[in-house]
Coordinates of C-alpha atoms in Angstrom, one line a residue:
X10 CA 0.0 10.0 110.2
X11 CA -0.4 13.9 111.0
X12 CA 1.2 16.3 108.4
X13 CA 3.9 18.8 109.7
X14 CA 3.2 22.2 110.8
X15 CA 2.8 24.5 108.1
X16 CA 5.5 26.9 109.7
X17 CA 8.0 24.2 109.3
X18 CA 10.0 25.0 106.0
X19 CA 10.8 21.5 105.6
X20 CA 7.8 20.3 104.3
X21 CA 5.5 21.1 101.9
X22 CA 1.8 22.8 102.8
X23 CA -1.6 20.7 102.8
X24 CA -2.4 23.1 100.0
X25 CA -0.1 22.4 97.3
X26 CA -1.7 20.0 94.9
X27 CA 0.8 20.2 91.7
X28 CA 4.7 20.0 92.2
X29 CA 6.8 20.1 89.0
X30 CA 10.2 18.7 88.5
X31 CA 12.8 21.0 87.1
X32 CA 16.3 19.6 86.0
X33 CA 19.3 22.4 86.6
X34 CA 21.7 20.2 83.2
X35 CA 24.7 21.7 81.8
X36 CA 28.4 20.6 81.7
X37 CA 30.9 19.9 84.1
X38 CA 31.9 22.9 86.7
X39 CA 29.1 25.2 85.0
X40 CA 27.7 26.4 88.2
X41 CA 24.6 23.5 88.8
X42 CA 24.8 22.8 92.1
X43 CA 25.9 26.7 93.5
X44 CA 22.5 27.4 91.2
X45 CA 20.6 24.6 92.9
X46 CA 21.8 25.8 96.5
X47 CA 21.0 29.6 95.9
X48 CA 17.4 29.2 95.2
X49 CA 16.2 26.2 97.3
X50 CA 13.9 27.4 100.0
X51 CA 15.2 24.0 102.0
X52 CA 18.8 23.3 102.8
X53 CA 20.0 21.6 99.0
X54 CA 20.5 17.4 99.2
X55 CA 24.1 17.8 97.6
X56 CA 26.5 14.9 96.7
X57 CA 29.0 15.9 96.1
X58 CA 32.8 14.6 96.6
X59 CA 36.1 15.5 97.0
X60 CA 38.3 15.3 93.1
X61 CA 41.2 13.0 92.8
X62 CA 43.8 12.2 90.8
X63 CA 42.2 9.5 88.9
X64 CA 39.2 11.5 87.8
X65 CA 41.8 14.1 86.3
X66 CA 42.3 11.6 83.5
X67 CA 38.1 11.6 83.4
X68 CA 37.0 15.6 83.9
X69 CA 38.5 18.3 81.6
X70 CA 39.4 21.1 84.0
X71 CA 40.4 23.4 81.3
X72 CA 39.1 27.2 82.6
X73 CA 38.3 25.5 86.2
X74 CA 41.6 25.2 87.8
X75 CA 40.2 25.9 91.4
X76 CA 37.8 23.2 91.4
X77 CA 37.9 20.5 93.9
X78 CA 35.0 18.8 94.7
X79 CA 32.0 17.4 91.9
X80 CA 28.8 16.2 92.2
X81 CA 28.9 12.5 91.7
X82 CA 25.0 11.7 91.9
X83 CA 22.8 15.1 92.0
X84 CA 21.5 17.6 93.7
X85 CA 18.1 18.5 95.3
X86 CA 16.3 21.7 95.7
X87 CA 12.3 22.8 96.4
X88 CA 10.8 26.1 95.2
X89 CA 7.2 26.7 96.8
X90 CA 5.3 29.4 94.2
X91 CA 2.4 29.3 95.2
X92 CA -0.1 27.9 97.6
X93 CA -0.8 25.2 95.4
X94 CA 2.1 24.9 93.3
X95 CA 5.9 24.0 94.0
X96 CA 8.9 23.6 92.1
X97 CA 11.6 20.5 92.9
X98 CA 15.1 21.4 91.5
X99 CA 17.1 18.7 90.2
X100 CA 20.9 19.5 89.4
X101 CA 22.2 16.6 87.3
X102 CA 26.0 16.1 86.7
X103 CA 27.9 17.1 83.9
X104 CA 30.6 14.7 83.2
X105 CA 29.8 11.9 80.3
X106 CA 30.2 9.0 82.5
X107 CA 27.3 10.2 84.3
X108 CA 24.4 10.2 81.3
X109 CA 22.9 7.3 82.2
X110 CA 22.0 8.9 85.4
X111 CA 20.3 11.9 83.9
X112 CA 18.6 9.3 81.1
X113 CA 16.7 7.9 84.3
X114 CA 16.4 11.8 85.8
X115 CA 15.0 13.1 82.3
X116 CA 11.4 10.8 83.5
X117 CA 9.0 13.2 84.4
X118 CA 10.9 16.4 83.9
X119 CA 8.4 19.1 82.9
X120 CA 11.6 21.0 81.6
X121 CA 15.4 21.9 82.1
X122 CA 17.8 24.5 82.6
X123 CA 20.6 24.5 80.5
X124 CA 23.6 26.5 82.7
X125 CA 26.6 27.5 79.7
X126 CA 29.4 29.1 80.3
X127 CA 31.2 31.2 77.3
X128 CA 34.2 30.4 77.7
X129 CA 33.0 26.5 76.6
X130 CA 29.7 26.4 74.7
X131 CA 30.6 23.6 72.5
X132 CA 30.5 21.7 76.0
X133 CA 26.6 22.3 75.8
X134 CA 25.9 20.5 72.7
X135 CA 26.2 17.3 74.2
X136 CA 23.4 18.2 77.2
X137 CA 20.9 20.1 74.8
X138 CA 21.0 17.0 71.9
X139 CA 19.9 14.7 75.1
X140 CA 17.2 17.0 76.1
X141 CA 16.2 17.3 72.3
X142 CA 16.0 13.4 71.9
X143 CA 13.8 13.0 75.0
X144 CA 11.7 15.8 73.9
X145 CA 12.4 18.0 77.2
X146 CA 11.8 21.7 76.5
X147 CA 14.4 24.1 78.1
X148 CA 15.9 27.6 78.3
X149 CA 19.8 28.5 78.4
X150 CA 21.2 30.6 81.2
X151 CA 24.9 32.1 80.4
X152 CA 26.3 32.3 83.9
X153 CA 28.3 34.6 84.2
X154 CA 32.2 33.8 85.2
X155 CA 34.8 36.2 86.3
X156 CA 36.8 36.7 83.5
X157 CA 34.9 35.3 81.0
X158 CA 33.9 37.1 77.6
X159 CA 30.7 38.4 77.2
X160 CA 28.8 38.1 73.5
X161 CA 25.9 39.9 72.2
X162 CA 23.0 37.2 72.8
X163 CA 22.5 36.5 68.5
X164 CA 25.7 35.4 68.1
X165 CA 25.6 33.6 71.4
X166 CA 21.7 31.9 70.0
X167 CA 24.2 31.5 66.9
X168 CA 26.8 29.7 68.4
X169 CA 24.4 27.0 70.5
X170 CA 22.6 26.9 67.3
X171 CA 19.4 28.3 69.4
X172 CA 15.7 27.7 68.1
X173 CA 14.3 31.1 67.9
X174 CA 12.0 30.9 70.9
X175 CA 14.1 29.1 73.2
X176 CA 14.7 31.4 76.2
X177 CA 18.4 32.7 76.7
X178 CA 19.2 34.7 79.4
X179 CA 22.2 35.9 81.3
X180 CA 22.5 35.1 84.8
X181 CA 24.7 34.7 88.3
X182 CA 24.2 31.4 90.0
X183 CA 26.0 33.0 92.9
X184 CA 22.7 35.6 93.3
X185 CA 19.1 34.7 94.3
X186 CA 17.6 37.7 92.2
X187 CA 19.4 36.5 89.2
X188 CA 19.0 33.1 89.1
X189 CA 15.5 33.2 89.8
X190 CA 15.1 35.7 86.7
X191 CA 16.5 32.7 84.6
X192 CA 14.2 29.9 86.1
X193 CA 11.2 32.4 85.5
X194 CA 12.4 32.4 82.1
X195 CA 12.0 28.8 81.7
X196 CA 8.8 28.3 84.2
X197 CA 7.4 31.2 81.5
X198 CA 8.4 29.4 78.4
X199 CA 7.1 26.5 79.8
X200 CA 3.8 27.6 80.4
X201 CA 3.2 28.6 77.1
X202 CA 3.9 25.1 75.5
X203 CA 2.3 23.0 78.9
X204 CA -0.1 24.7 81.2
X205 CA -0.3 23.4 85.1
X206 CA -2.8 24.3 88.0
X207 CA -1.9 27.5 89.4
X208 CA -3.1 28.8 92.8

């Protein structure tokens, strides 16, 4: 079977010879799959459905009130950064009912992105103790909500209870140049603690 065109932004070059998977984790309605579908270079797999009344007895919508739809499986993004080397975005669900799901999506996950929002960072701790116990290495992006109080980034480390040299950074999932400053924080991070063929 013939590979596709190169020009074709579906698929990925002849000359990539390393992709990494990359899990976008945080809590529900923190901005995972807007993040996911803001950086993919391919249209985003999304699935996500429409809320109803029976999940409001299941998903807090405290600080969300405008929020209809969730994503009830994940979502699926690709990031080409070099030649050689791409970057497949996975955006895992945040709701409780759903960790067994990101258990199996944790397998061969070079790292994650923890999205936060200030307004509920005690809903990370859940997230970042599952990462912890599988031994997945990740940064923490603060996105940024309208309306939502901004800390000084100690007493935000302080709050999540932060390991000095885990990457926080501030960040719009809504924005391409922002949200690829907070994966590049991560990717960085990452290559200082497991180096990967770069072209």
């Amino acid at each position: 079977m013939g590979s596709a065109p190169v020009s074709d932004p579906v698929y990925v070059p002849d000359t990539v010879r390393t992709a990494v998977k990359i899990l976008v984790v945080g809590h529900f309605a923190v901005g995972k799959t807007t993040f996911v579908g803001t950086l993919s270079e391919i249209r985003p797999l999304r699935t996500e459905e429409t809320m109803t009344q029976a999940g409001e007895l299941l998903d807090d919508l405290g600080g969300v009130p405008g929020k209809t739809t969730t994503t009830v499986a994940m979502d699926f993004g690709r990031i080409t950064l070099s030649e050689s080397l791409v970057l497949y975005l996975f955006g895992a669900p945040g709701q409780k009912r759903f960790t067994g799901l990101l258990n199996d999506m944790l397998h061969g996950a070079l790292g994650a992105l923890v999205l936060a929002d200030t307004r509920r960072l005690d809903h990370s701790f859940d997230i970042m103790g599952l990462l912890e116990e599988h031994g997945v290495p990740y940064a923490v992006a603060v996105n940024q909500f309208e309306g939502a109080p901004a800390f000084p980034e100690a007493d935000v480390r302080e709050a999540l209870d932060l390991l000095p040299e885990t990457p926080l950074v501030v960040c719009d999932a809504r924005e391409a140049a922002s949200s690829a400053g907070a994966l590049i924080s991560l990717v960085e991070y990452l290559q200082t603690r497991t180096p990967w063929e770069q072209g």
